[in-house]
Tab-separated table of C-alpha atoms and ligand atoms in Angstrom:
chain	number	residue	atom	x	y	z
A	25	UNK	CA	-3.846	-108.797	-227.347
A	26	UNK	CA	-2.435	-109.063	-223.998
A	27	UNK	CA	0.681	-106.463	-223.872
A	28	UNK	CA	4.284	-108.241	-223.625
A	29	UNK	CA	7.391	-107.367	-221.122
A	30	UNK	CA	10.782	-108.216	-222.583
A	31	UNK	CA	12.522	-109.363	-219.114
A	32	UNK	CA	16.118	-110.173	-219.032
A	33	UNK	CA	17.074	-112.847	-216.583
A	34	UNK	CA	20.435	-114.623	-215.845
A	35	UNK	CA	21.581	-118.163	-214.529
A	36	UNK	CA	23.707	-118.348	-211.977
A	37	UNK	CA	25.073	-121.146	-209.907
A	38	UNK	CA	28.651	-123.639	-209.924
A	39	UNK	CA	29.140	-126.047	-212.854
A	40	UNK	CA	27.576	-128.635	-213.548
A	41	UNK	CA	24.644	-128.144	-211.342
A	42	UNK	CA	21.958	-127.849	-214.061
A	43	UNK	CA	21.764	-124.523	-215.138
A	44	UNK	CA	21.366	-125.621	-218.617
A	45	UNK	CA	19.633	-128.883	-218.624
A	46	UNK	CA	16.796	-126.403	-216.502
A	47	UNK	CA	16.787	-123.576	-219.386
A	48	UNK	CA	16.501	-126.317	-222.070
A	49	UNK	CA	13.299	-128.190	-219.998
A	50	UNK	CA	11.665	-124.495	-219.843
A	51	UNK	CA	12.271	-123.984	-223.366
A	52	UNK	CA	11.318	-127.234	-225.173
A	53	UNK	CA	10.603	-129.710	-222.269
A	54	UNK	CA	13.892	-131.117	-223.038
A	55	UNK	CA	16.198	-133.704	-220.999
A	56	UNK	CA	19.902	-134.680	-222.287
A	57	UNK	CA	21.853	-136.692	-219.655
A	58	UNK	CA	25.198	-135.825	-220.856
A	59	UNK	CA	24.440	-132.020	-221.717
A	60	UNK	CA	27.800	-130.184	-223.304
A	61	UNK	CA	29.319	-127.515	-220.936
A	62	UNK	CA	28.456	-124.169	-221.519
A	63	UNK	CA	31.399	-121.992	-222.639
A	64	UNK	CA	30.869	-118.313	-222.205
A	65	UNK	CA	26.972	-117.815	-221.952
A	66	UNK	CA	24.186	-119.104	-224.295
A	67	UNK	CA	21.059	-116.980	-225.441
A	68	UNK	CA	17.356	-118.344	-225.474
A	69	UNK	CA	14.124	-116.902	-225.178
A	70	UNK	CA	10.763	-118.407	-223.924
A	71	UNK	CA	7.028	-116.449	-222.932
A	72	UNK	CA	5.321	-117.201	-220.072
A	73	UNK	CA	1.929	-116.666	-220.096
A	74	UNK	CA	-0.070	-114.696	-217.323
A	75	UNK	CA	-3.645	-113.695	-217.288
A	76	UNK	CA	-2.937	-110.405	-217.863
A	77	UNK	CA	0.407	-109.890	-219.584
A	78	UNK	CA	2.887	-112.388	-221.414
A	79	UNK	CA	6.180	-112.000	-220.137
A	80	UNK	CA	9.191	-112.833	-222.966
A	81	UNK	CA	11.592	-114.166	-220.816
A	82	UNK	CA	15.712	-113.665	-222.760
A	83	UNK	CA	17.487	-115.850	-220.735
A	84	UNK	CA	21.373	-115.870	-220.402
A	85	UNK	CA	22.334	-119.210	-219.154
A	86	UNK	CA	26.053	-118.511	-217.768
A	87	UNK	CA	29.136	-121.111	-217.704
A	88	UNK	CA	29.831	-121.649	-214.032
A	89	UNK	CA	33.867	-122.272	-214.257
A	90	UNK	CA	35.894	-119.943	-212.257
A	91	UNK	CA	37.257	-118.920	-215.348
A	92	UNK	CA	34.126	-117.349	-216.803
A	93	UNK	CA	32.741	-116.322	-213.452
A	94	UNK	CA	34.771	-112.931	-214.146
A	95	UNK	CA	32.247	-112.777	-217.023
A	96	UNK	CA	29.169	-112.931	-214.874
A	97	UNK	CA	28.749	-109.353	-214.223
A	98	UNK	CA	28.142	-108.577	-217.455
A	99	UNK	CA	25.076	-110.570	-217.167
A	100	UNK	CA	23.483	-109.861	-214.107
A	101	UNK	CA	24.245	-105.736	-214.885
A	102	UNK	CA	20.780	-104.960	-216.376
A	103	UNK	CA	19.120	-107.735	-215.551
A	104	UNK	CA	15.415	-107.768	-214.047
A	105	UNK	CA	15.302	-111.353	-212.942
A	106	UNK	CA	17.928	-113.975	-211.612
A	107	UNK	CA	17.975	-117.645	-210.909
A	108	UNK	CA	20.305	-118.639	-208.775
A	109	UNK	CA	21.268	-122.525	-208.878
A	110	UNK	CA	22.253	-125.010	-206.846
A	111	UNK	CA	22.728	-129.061	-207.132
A	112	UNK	CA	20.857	-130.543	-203.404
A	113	UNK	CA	23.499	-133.499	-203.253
A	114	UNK	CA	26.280	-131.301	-203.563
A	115	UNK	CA	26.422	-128.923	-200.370
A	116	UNK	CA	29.832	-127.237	-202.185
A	117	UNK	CA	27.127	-125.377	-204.658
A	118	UNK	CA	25.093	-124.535	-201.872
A	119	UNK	CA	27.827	-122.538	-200.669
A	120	UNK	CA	28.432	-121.087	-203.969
A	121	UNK	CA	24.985	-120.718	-204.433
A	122	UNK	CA	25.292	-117.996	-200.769
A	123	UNK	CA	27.858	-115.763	-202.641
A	124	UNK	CA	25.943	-115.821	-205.631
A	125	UNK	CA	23.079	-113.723	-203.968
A	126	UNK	CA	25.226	-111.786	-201.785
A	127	UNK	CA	26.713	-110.632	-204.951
A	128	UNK	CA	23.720	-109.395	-206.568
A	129	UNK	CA	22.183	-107.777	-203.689
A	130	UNK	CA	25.692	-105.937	-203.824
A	131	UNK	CA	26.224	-105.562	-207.684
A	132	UNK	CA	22.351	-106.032	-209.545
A	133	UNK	CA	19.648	-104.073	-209.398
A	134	UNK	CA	18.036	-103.211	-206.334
A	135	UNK	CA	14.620	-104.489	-207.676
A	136	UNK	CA	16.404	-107.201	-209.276
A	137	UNK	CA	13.420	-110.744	-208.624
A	138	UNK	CA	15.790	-113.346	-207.207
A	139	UNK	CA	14.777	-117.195	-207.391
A	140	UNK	CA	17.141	-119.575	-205.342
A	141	UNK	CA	16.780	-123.511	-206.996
A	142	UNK	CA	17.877	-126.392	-205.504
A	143	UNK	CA	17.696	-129.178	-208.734
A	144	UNK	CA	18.130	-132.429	-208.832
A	145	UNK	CA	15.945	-133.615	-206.684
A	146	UNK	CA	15.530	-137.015	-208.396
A	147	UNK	CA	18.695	-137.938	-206.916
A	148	UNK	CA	18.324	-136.835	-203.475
A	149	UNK	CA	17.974	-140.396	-201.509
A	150	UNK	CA	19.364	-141.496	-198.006
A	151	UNK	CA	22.252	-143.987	-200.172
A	152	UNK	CA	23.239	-140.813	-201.967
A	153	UNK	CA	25.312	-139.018	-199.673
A	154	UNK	CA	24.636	-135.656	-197.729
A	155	UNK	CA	21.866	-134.011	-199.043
A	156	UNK	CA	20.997	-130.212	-198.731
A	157	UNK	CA	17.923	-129.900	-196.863
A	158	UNK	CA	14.960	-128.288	-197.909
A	159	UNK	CA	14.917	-126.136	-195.118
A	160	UNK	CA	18.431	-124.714	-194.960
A	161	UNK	CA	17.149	-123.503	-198.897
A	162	UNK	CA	13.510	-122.186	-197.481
A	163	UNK	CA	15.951	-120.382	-194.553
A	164	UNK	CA	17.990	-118.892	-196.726
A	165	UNK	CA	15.259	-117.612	-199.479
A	166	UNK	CA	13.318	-116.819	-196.673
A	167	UNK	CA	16.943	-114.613	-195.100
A	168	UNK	CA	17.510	-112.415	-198.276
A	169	UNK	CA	13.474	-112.247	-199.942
A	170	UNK	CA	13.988	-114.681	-202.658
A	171	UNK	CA	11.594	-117.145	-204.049
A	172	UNK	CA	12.351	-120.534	-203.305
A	173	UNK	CA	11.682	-123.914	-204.923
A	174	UNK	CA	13.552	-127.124	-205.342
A	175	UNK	CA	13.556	-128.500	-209.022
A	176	UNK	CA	14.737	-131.399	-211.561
A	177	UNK	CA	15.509	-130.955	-214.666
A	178	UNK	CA	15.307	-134.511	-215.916
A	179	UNK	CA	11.575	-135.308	-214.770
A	180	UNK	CA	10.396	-131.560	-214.906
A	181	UNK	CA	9.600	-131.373	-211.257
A	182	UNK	CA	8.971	-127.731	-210.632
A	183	UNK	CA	10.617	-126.309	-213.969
A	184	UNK	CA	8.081	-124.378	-215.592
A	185	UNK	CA	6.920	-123.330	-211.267
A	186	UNK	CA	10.379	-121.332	-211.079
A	187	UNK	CA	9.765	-119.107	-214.443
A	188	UNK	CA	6.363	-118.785	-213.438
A	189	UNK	CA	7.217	-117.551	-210.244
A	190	UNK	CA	9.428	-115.150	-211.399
A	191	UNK	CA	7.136	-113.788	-213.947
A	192	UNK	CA	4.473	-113.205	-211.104
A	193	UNK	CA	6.642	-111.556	-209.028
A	194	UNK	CA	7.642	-108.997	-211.553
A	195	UNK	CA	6.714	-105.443	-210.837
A	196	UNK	CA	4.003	-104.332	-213.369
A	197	UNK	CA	5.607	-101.824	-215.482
B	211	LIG	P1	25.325	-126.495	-215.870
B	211	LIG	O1	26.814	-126.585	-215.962
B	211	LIG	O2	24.909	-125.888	-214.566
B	211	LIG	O3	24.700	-125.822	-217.046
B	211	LIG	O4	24.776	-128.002	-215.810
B	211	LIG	P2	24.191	-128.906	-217.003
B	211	LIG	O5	22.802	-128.477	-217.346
B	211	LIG	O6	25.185	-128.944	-218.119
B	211	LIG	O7	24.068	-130.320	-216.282
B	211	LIG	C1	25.197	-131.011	-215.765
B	211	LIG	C2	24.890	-132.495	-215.701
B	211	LIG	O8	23.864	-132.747	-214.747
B	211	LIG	C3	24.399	-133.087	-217.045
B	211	LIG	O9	24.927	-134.375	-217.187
B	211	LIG	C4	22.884	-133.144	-216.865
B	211	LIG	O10	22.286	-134.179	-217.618
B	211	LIG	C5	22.772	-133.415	-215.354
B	211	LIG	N1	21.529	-132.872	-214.763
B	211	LIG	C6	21.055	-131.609	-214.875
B	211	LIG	N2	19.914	-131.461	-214.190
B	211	LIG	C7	19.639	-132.661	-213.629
B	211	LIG	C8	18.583	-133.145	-212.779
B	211	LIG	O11	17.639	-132.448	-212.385
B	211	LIG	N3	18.677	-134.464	-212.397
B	211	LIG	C9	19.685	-135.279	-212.790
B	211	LIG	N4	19.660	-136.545	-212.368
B	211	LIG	N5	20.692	-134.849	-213.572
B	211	LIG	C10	20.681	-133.558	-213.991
B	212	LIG	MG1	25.616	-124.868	-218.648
């Protein structure tokens, strides 16, 4: 058998941006378009498979309200892998999505694999408003060594791409 690492990632990133709905198409290639707020954190698990090694992914999925964001460092202490959220019609998150990583380059661990996601990319249309671009993402990835991709949870654009990428970029223990 191929030997396992248990990694422990978190999700971070403002409400409402898709944390959830991205966990739940990872886990069982799942879309709900009204998905329940997260209160506190949720638990899952899910492997991804590489040629060599299966990594078992426990994934804490955090609630982005500024009341739980307090919380977050509780989740992001030991963890070995982050994705860091953002919603590409709301520039707001992209902002949030900026302190986010500052925050675990100054809290996490130093070897802490980063992934910066911009979702909802199935909305992203000229009639839909301002639109983060792709390469203000890429600049900033690019800025503070962080993987990079831009996702949707509702047609699975990219989902299972992020966790893989992740898993990849995981040092070999
Ligand atoms: P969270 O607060 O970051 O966990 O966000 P949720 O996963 O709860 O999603 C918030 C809302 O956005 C829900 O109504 C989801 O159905 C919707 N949503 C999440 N991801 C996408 C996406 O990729 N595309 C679209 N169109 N809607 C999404
Ligand atoms: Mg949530």
């Amino acid at each position: 058998a191929k030997p396992q690492t248990s990694v422990k990632l978190v999700l971070l990133g403002e409400a409402a941006v898709g944390k959830s709905s991205l966990v739940l198409r990872f886990v069982s290639n799942e879309f709900q378009e009204h998905k329940e707020p997260t209160i506190g954190a949720a638990f899952l698990t899910q492997k991804c498979q590489l040629p060599n090694r299966t990594i078992k992914f426990e994934i804490w999925d955090t609630a982005g309200q500024e009341r739980f964001a307090s919380l977050a460092p509780m989740y992001y202490r030991n963890a070995q892998a982050a994705v860091v959220v953002y919603d590409v019609t709301k520039p707001a998150s992209f902002v949030k999505a900026r302190h986010w990583v500052s925050e675990l380059h100054a809290q996490a661990s130093p070897d802490i694999v980063i992934a910066l996601v911009g979702n909802k990319v199935d909305l992203a249309s000229d009639d839909n408003g301002p639109r983060v671009a792709t390469a203000e993402g890429q600049a900033l990835a690019d800025d503070e060594g962080l993987l990079f991709l831009e996702t949707s949870a509702k047609t699975g654009s990219n989902v299972q791409e992020v966790f893989t990428a992740l898993a990849n970029k995981l040092p070999e223990p």
